[in-house]
PDB file of C-alpha atoms in Angstrom:
ATOM      1  CA  MET A  17       4.547  26.395 -24.913  1.00 71.00           C
ATOM      2  CA  THR A  18       1.260  27.205 -23.224  1.00 87.00           C
ATOM      3  CA  PHE A  19       0.078  25.771 -19.928  1.00 92.00           C
ATOM      4  CA  GLN A  20      -2.788  24.100 -21.798  1.00 93.00           C
ATOM      5  CA  ILE A  21      -0.352  22.256 -24.081  1.00 92.00           C
ATOM      6  CA  PHE A  22       1.649  21.140 -21.036  1.00 94.00           C
ATOM      7  CA  CYS A  23      -1.530  19.772 -19.402  1.00 95.00           C
ATOM      8  CA  ASP A  24      -2.655  18.068 -22.605  1.00 94.00           C
ATOM      9  CA  GLN A  25       0.744  16.359 -22.952  1.00 93.00           C
ATOM     10  CA  LEU A  26       0.647  15.248 -19.335  1.00 94.00           C
ATOM     11  CA  SER A  27      -2.911  13.939 -19.660  1.00 95.00           C
ATOM     12  CA  ALA A  28      -2.001  12.016 -22.816  1.00 93.00           C
ATOM     13  CA  ARG A  29       0.980  10.354 -21.146  1.00 93.00           C
ATOM     14  CA  LEU A  30      -1.145   9.378 -18.154  1.00 93.00           C
ATOM     15  CA  HIS A  31      -3.767   7.817 -20.438  1.00 86.00           C
ATOM     16  CA  GLY A  32      -4.532   4.191 -19.695  1.00 78.00           C
ATOM     17  CA  GLY A  33      -4.036   4.420 -15.952  1.00 76.00           C
ATOM     18  CA  PRO A  34      -1.162   3.382 -13.709  1.00 77.00           C
ATOM     19  CA  PRO A  35       0.502  -0.053 -13.623  1.00 71.00           C
ATOM     20  CA  ALA A  36      -0.665  -2.461 -10.951  1.00 66.00           C
ATOM     21  CA  VAL A  37       1.091  -2.142  -7.602  1.00 71.00           C
ATOM     22  CA  ARG A  38       3.424  -5.060  -6.974  1.00 63.00           C
ATOM     23  CA  GLY A  39       4.245  -6.685  -3.663  1.00 61.00           C
ATOM     24  CA  LEU A  40       0.827  -6.198  -2.078  1.00 60.00           C
ATOM     25  CA  LEU A  41       0.006  -8.090   1.086  1.00 60.00           C
ATOM     26  CA  ALA A  42      -3.539  -9.104   1.985  1.00 60.00           C
ATOM     27  CA  ASP A  43      -5.998  -6.305   2.815  1.00 67.00           C
ATOM     28  CA  PRO A  44      -3.788  -3.216   2.614  1.00 77.00           C
ATOM     29  CA  ARG A  45      -5.047   0.182   3.685  1.00 88.00           C
ATOM     30  CA  HIS A  46      -5.356   2.889   1.055  1.00 92.00           C
ATOM     31  CA  ALA A  47      -4.533   6.589   0.893  1.00 94.00           C
ATOM     32  CA  ALA A  48      -4.554   9.135  -1.908  1.00 96.00           C
ATOM     33  CA  VAL A  49      -2.674  12.325  -2.742  1.00 97.00           C
ATOM     34  CA  VAL A  50      -2.879  14.853  -5.582  1.00 98.00           C
ATOM     35  CA  ALA A  51      -0.032  16.457  -7.529  1.00 98.00           C
ATOM     36  CA  ILE A  52      -1.619  19.774  -8.505  1.00 98.00           C
ATOM     37  CA  PHE A  53      -0.287  21.992 -11.299  1.00 98.00           C
ATOM     38  CA  ARG A  54      -1.228  25.601 -11.954  1.00 96.00           C
ATOM     39  CA  GLN A  55      -0.222  28.293 -14.389  1.00 95.00           C
ATOM     40  CA  ALA A  56       2.088  30.702 -12.556  1.00 92.00           C
ATOM     41  CA  PRO A  57       0.197  33.985 -12.059  1.00 86.00           C
ATOM     42  CA  ALA A  58       3.324  36.115 -11.659  1.00 65.00           C
ATOM     43  CA  ALA A  59       7.066  35.864 -11.220  1.00 58.00           C
ATOM     44  CA  GLU A  60       7.132  34.280  -7.762  1.00 55.00           C
ATOM     45  CA  GLY A  61       9.848  32.112  -6.254  1.00 53.00           C
ATOM     46  CA  GLY A  62      12.003  32.387  -9.351  1.00 57.00           C
ATOM     47  CA  GLY A  63       9.193  31.311 -11.651  1.00 59.00           C
ATOM     48  CA  GLN A  64       7.970  32.944 -14.840  1.00 76.00           C
ATOM     49  CA  PRO A  65       4.383  34.097 -15.474  1.00 77.00           C
ATOM     50  CA  GLY A  66       2.412  31.435 -17.318  1.00 85.00           C
ATOM     51  CA  GLU A  67       4.742  28.496 -16.683  1.00 92.00           C
ATOM     52  CA  PRO A  68       3.603  25.317 -14.883  1.00 95.00           C
ATOM     53  CA  GLU A  69       4.070  25.199 -11.123  1.00 95.00           C
ATOM     54  CA  LEU A  70       3.633  22.180  -8.859  1.00 97.00           C
ATOM     55  CA  LEU A  71       2.010  22.453  -5.441  1.00 98.00           C
ATOM     56  CA  LEU A  72       3.707  20.960  -2.386  1.00 98.00           C
ATOM     57  CA  ILE A  73       2.880  21.310   1.290  1.00 97.00           C
ATOM     58  CA  ARG A  74       4.898  20.918   4.471  1.00 97.00           C
ATOM     59  CA  ARG A  75       2.873  18.966   6.977  1.00 95.00           C
ATOM     60  CA  ALA A  76       2.479  20.290  10.496  1.00 94.00           C
ATOM     61  CA  GLU A  77       4.458  18.690  13.313  1.00 86.00           C
ATOM     62  CA  VAL A  78       2.203  16.104  14.972  1.00 80.00           C
ATOM     63  CA  ALA A  79       3.398  13.631  17.612  1.00 71.00           C
ATOM     64  CA  GLY A  80       3.061  10.014  16.495  1.00 65.00           C
ATOM     65  CA  ASP A  81       2.547  10.858  12.816  1.00 69.00           C
ATOM     66  CA  PRO A  82       5.237   9.144  10.669  1.00 67.00           C
ATOM     67  CA  TRP A  83       4.874  11.913   8.036  1.00 67.00           C
ATOM     68  CA  SER A  84       4.967  14.757  10.545  1.00 76.00           C
ATOM     69  CA  GLY A  85       6.783  17.790   9.126  1.00 88.00           C
ATOM     70  CA  HIS A  86       7.371  16.153   5.733  1.00 93.00           C
ATOM     71  CA  VAL A  87       7.101  17.929   2.396  1.00 97.00           C
ATOM     72  CA  ALA A  88       4.301  16.170   0.519  1.00 96.00           C
ATOM     73  CA  PHE A  89       1.366  16.413  -1.828  1.00 98.00           C
ATOM     74  CA  PRO A  90      -1.989  17.140  -0.169  1.00 97.00           C
ATOM     75  CA  GLY A  91      -3.897  13.981   0.679  1.00 96.00           C
ATOM     76  CA  GLY A  92      -4.477  11.322   3.303  1.00 93.00           C
ATOM     77  CA  ARG A  93      -6.045   8.021   4.249  1.00 92.00           C
ATOM     78  CA  MET A  94      -9.171   6.732   2.545  1.00 94.00           C
ATOM     79  CA  ASP A  95     -12.257   6.687   4.782  1.00 95.00           C
ATOM     80  CA  PRO A  96     -15.070   4.101   4.537  1.00 93.00           C
ATOM     81  CA  GLY A  97     -17.453   6.728   3.125  1.00 94.00           C
ATOM     82  CA  ASP A  98     -15.115   7.824   0.310  1.00 95.00           C
ATOM     83  CA  ALA A  99     -15.890   6.973  -3.298  1.00 94.00           C
ATOM     84  CA  GLY A 100     -12.630   5.078  -3.720  1.00 92.00           C
ATOM     85  CA  PRO A 101      -9.139   6.601  -3.751  1.00 93.00           C
ATOM     86  CA  MET A 102     -10.183   9.502  -5.986  1.00 95.00           C
ATOM     87  CA  GLY A 103     -12.988  10.391  -3.600  1.00 96.00           C
ATOM     88  CA  ALA A 104     -10.496  10.376  -0.760  1.00 96.00           C
ATOM     89  CA  ALA A 105      -8.113  12.574  -2.753  1.00 97.00           C
ATOM     90  CA  LEU A 106     -10.780  15.188  -3.503  1.00 97.00           C
ATOM     91  CA  ARG A 107     -11.987  15.203   0.108  1.00 97.00           C
ATOM     92  CA  GLU A 108      -8.491  15.572   1.543  1.00 97.00           C
ATOM     93  CA  VAL A 109      -7.573  18.440  -0.808  1.00 98.00           C
ATOM     94  CA  HIS A 110     -10.708  20.250   0.325  1.00 98.00           C
ATOM     95  CA  GLU A 111     -10.059  19.592   4.007  1.00 97.00           C
ATOM     96  CA  GLU A 112      -6.376  20.509   3.950  1.00 97.00           C
ATOM     97  CA  LEU A 113      -6.434  23.482   1.561  1.00 98.00           C
ATOM     98  CA  GLY A 114     -10.061  24.587   1.306  1.00 97.00           C
ATOM     99  CA  LEU A 115      -9.833  23.815  -2.419  1.00 98.00           C
ATOM    100  CA  VAL A 116     -12.801  22.283  -4.250  1.00 97.00           C
ATOM    101  CA  LEU A 117     -10.761  20.757  -7.024  1.00 96.00           C
ATOM    102  CA  GLU A 118     -13.736  19.870  -9.208  1.00 95.00           C
ATOM    103  CA  ALA A 119     -14.785  23.543  -9.309  1.00 97.00           C
ATOM    104  CA  HIS A 120     -11.370  24.931 -10.206  1.00 97.00           C
ATOM    105  CA  GLY A 121      -9.644  22.242 -12.258  1.00 97.00           C
ATOM    106  CA  ARG A 122      -9.622  18.664 -13.484  1.00 96.00           C
ATOM    107  CA  ILE A 123      -7.961  15.343 -12.783  1.00 96.00           C
ATOM    108  CA  LEU A 124      -5.515  14.470 -15.579  1.00 96.00           C
ATOM    109  CA  GLY A 125      -4.779  10.891 -14.526  1.00 95.00           C
ATOM    110  CA  GLU A 126      -3.034   8.724 -11.962  1.00 95.00           C
ATOM    111  CA  LEU A 127       0.581   7.749 -11.369  1.00 94.00           C
ATOM    112  CA  SER A 128       1.782   4.356 -10.128  1.00 91.00           C
ATOM    113  CA  GLY A 129       0.780   3.606  -6.556  1.00 91.00           C
ATOM    114  CA  GLN A 130       3.402   3.681  -3.816  1.00 90.00           C
ATOM    115  CA  LEU A 131       3.759   1.244  -0.924  1.00 87.00           C
ATOM    116  CA  THR A 132       4.580   2.446   2.558  1.00 81.00           C
ATOM    117  CA  LEU A 133       7.448   0.856   4.444  1.00 68.00           C
ATOM    118  CA  PRO A 134       6.433  -2.308   6.341  1.00 59.00           C
ATOM    119  CA  GLN A 135       8.138  -0.844   9.418  1.00 53.00           C
ATOM    120  CA  LEU A 136       5.311   1.725   9.616  1.00 53.00           C
ATOM    121  CA  GLY A 137       2.815  -1.004  10.469  1.00 59.00           C
ATOM    122  CA  ARG A 138      -0.009  -2.369   8.329  1.00 67.00           C
ATOM    123  CA  GLN A 139       0.807  -1.953   4.647  1.00 80.00           C
ATOM    124  CA  MET A 140      -0.685   1.047   2.865  1.00 86.00           C
ATOM    125  CA  VAL A 141      -1.042   1.794  -0.843  1.00 91.00           C
ATOM    126  CA  VAL A 142      -0.830   5.504  -1.679  1.00 93.00           C
ATOM    127  CA  HIS A 143      -2.592   6.449  -4.927  1.00 94.00           C
ATOM    128  CA  PRO A 144      -1.087   9.599  -6.544  1.00 96.00           C
ATOM    129  CA  PHE A 145      -3.477  11.521  -8.791  1.00 96.00           C
ATOM    130  CA  VAL A 146      -2.414  14.397 -11.042  1.00 98.00           C
ATOM    131  CA  ALA A 147      -4.567  17.504 -11.511  1.00 98.00           C
ATOM    132  CA  ALA A 148      -4.434  20.887 -13.229  1.00 98.00           C
ATOM    133  CA  LEU A 149      -6.071  24.078 -12.000  1.00 97.00           C
ATOM    134  CA  GLU A 150      -7.930  26.270 -14.458  1.00 95.00           C
ATOM    135  CA  SER A 151      -8.267  28.973 -11.804  1.00 93.00           C
ATOM    136  CA  THR A 152      -6.461  29.379  -8.492  1.00 90.00           C
ATOM    137  CA  PRO A 153      -8.602  30.534  -5.569  1.00 93.00           C
ATOM    138  CA  GLU A 154      -7.029  31.682  -2.333  1.00 95.00           C
ATOM    139  CA  LEU A 155      -6.013  28.548  -0.451  1.00 97.00           C
ATOM    140  CA  GLN A 156      -7.087  28.113   3.160  1.00 97.00           C
ATOM    141  CA  PRO A 157      -4.688  25.617   4.778  1.00 97.00           C
ATOM    142  CA  ASN A 158      -6.001  23.856   7.869  1.00 96.00           C
ATOM    143  CA  ARG A 159      -4.025  22.958  11.004  1.00 95.00           C
ATOM    144  CA  GLU A 160      -2.489  19.933   9.248  1.00 94.00           C
ATOM    145  CA  VAL A 161      -0.603  22.172   6.800  1.00 96.00           C
ATOM    146  CA  ALA A 162       2.337  24.282   7.986  1.00 96.00           C
ATOM    147  CA  ARG A 163       3.286  25.753   4.606  1.00 97.00           C
ATOM    148  CA  VAL A 164       2.228  25.794   0.942  1.00 97.00           C
ATOM    149  CA  LEU A 165       4.860  25.907  -1.816  1.00 97.00           C
ATOM    150  CA  TRP A 166       4.474  26.460  -5.562  1.00 96.00           C
ATOM    151  CA  VAL A 167       7.560  25.051  -7.301  1.00 96.00           C
ATOM    152  CA  PRO A 168       8.265  25.946 -10.959  1.00 94.00           C
ATOM    153  CA  TRP A 169       8.237  22.738 -13.014  1.00 94.00           C
ATOM    154  CA  ARG A 170      11.217  24.089 -14.948  1.00 92.00           C
ATOM    155  CA  HIS A 171      13.301  24.026 -11.764  1.00 94.00           C
ATOM    156  CA  LEU A 172      12.531  20.342 -11.251  1.00 95.00           C
ATOM    157  CA  VAL A 173      13.356  19.512 -14.875  1.00 93.00           C
ATOM    158  CA  GLN A 174      16.667  21.351 -14.519  1.00 93.00           C
ATOM    159  CA  GLY A 175      17.584  19.373 -11.394  1.00 94.00           C
ATOM    160  CA  GLU A 176      17.440  22.248  -8.945  1.00 95.00           C
ATOM    161  CA  GLY A 177      18.099  21.310  -5.330  1.00 96.00           C
ATOM    162  CA  LEU A 178      19.369  17.775  -5.931  1.00 97.00           C
ATOM    163  CA  GLY A 179      21.285  16.521  -2.928  1.00 96.00           C
ATOM    164  CA  ILE A 180      21.678  13.966  -0.164  1.00 95.00           C
ATOM    165  CA  LEU A 181      19.800  13.825   3.119  1.00 92.00           C
ATOM    166  CA  ASN A 182      21.599  12.267   6.100  1.00 88.00           C
ATOM    167  CA  TRP A 183      18.918  10.489   8.094  1.00 74.00           C
ATOM    168  CA  GLU A 184      19.223   8.366  11.218  1.00 74.00           C
ATOM    169  CA  TRP A 185      16.857   5.416  11.432  1.00 66.00           C
ATOM    170  CA  LYS A 186      17.002   2.780  14.183  1.00 70.00           C
ATOM    171  CA  GLY A 187      20.596   3.676  14.965  1.00 74.00           C
ATOM    172  CA  ARG A 188      21.716   3.555  11.333  1.00 79.00           C
ATOM    173  CA  GLN A 189      22.995   6.532   9.361  1.00 81.00           C
ATOM    174  CA  LEU A 190      21.425   6.578   5.912  1.00 82.00           C
ATOM    175  CA  GLU A 191      22.156   8.768   2.903  1.00 90.00           C
ATOM    176  CA  LEU A 192      18.973   9.363   0.952  1.00 91.00           C
ATOM    177  CA  PRO A 193      18.336  11.345  -2.251  1.00 94.00           C
ATOM    178  CA  CYS A 194      16.513  14.622  -1.755  1.00 96.00           C
ATOM    179  CA  ARG A 195      15.693  17.998  -3.293  1.00 97.00           C
ATOM    180  CA  ARG A 196      16.172  21.248  -1.389  1.00 97.00           C
ATOM    181  CA  LEU A 197      13.507  23.633  -2.622  1.00 97.00           C
ATOM    182  CA  GLN A 198      12.532  27.019  -1.196  1.00 96.00           C
ATOM    183  CA  GLY A 199      14.093  26.216   2.155  1.00 95.00           C
ATOM    184  CA  GLU A 200      12.392  22.817   2.478  1.00 96.00           C
ATOM    185  CA  VAL A 201      13.636  19.250   1.928  1.00 96.00           C
ATOM    186  CA  LEU A 202      11.700  16.953  -0.400  1.00 97.00           C
ATOM    187  CA  TRP A 203      12.522  13.265   0.001  1.00 94.00           C
ATOM    188  CA  GLY A 204      11.053   9.802   0.393  1.00 91.00           C
ATOM    189  CA  MET A 205       7.752   8.786  -1.160  1.00 92.00           C
ATOM    190  CA  THR A 206       6.826  12.220  -2.485  1.00 96.00           C
ATOM    191  CA  LEU A 207      10.223  12.605  -4.153  1.00 96.00           C
ATOM    192  CA  ARG A 208       9.641   9.248  -5.877  1.00 95.00           C
ATOM    193  CA  MET A 209       6.308  10.543  -7.160  1.00 96.00           C
ATOM    194  CA  VAL A 210       7.955  13.710  -8.490  1.00 97.00           C
ATOM    195  CA  GLU A 211      10.587  11.555 -10.195  1.00 96.00           C
ATOM    196  CA  ASP A 212       7.783   9.471 -11.754  1.00 94.00           C
ATOM    197  CA  LEU A 213       6.336  12.686 -13.183  1.00 95.00           C
ATOM    198  CA  LEU A 214       9.731  13.711 -14.553  1.00 95.00           C
ATOM    199  CA  ARG A 215      10.236  10.299 -16.188  1.00 93.00           C
ATOM    200  CA  LEU A 216       6.704  10.355 -17.576  1.00 92.00           C
ATOM    201  CA  LEU A 217       7.315  13.693 -19.268  1.00 91.00           C
ATOM    202  CA  ASP A 218      10.890  12.770 -20.130  1.00 81.00           C
ATOM    203  CA  GLY A 219      12.245  16.279 -19.739  1.00 57.00           C
ATOM    204  CA  PHE A 220       9.185  17.845 -21.395  1.00 61.00           C
ATOM    205  CA  ALA A 221       9.950  21.583 -21.484  1.00 54.00           C
ATOM    206  CA  ALA A 222       8.147  23.989 -19.199  1.00 50.00           C
ATOM    207  CA  GLY A 223       6.926  27.248 -20.588  1.00 45.00           C
ATOM    208  CA  GLU A 224       9.211  27.310 -23.638  1.00 48.00           C
TER     209      GLU A 224
END
């Protein structure tokens, strides 16, 4: 299977847009992230040349930021001057990675929005877009990004790194699902987005 066929399948299954977000309170804030795929240029990180890889970042440690140090997709809060969530997504990808997505790829569609926990303050809707790169320039992470990872899609389909994260929150010990990938721990909202992608493609093969 070629990378182009993979992207065409993904685009087709995203057709029609995401379902409406349920449980919205009045006047939520909005943010946007982008799940970016590329065609692996070489055998890196256990991947195979030509197969789909998914970009993840580890956010820098910042005091007071609830997502500090988390593994995530690039993105952030929507500003008043943004052209909606997609405008925010494109701006944030450029700011965080130096990547002009429109020049090097295309948006394939949008996944279901995710709601932040009410304990984090005013409710926020996070809009996850999905994109594919046609060329991969050298990324230039800014100070908000501690690390960039390219994860072979095949590894995610095969269940690599599935595990449990023990997390203490307000004095309670919680066991949360996670994925341990390339020395990092993927969990929470971004893991739910990855799982949405896996369900959407329903085990669609990668690079076969």
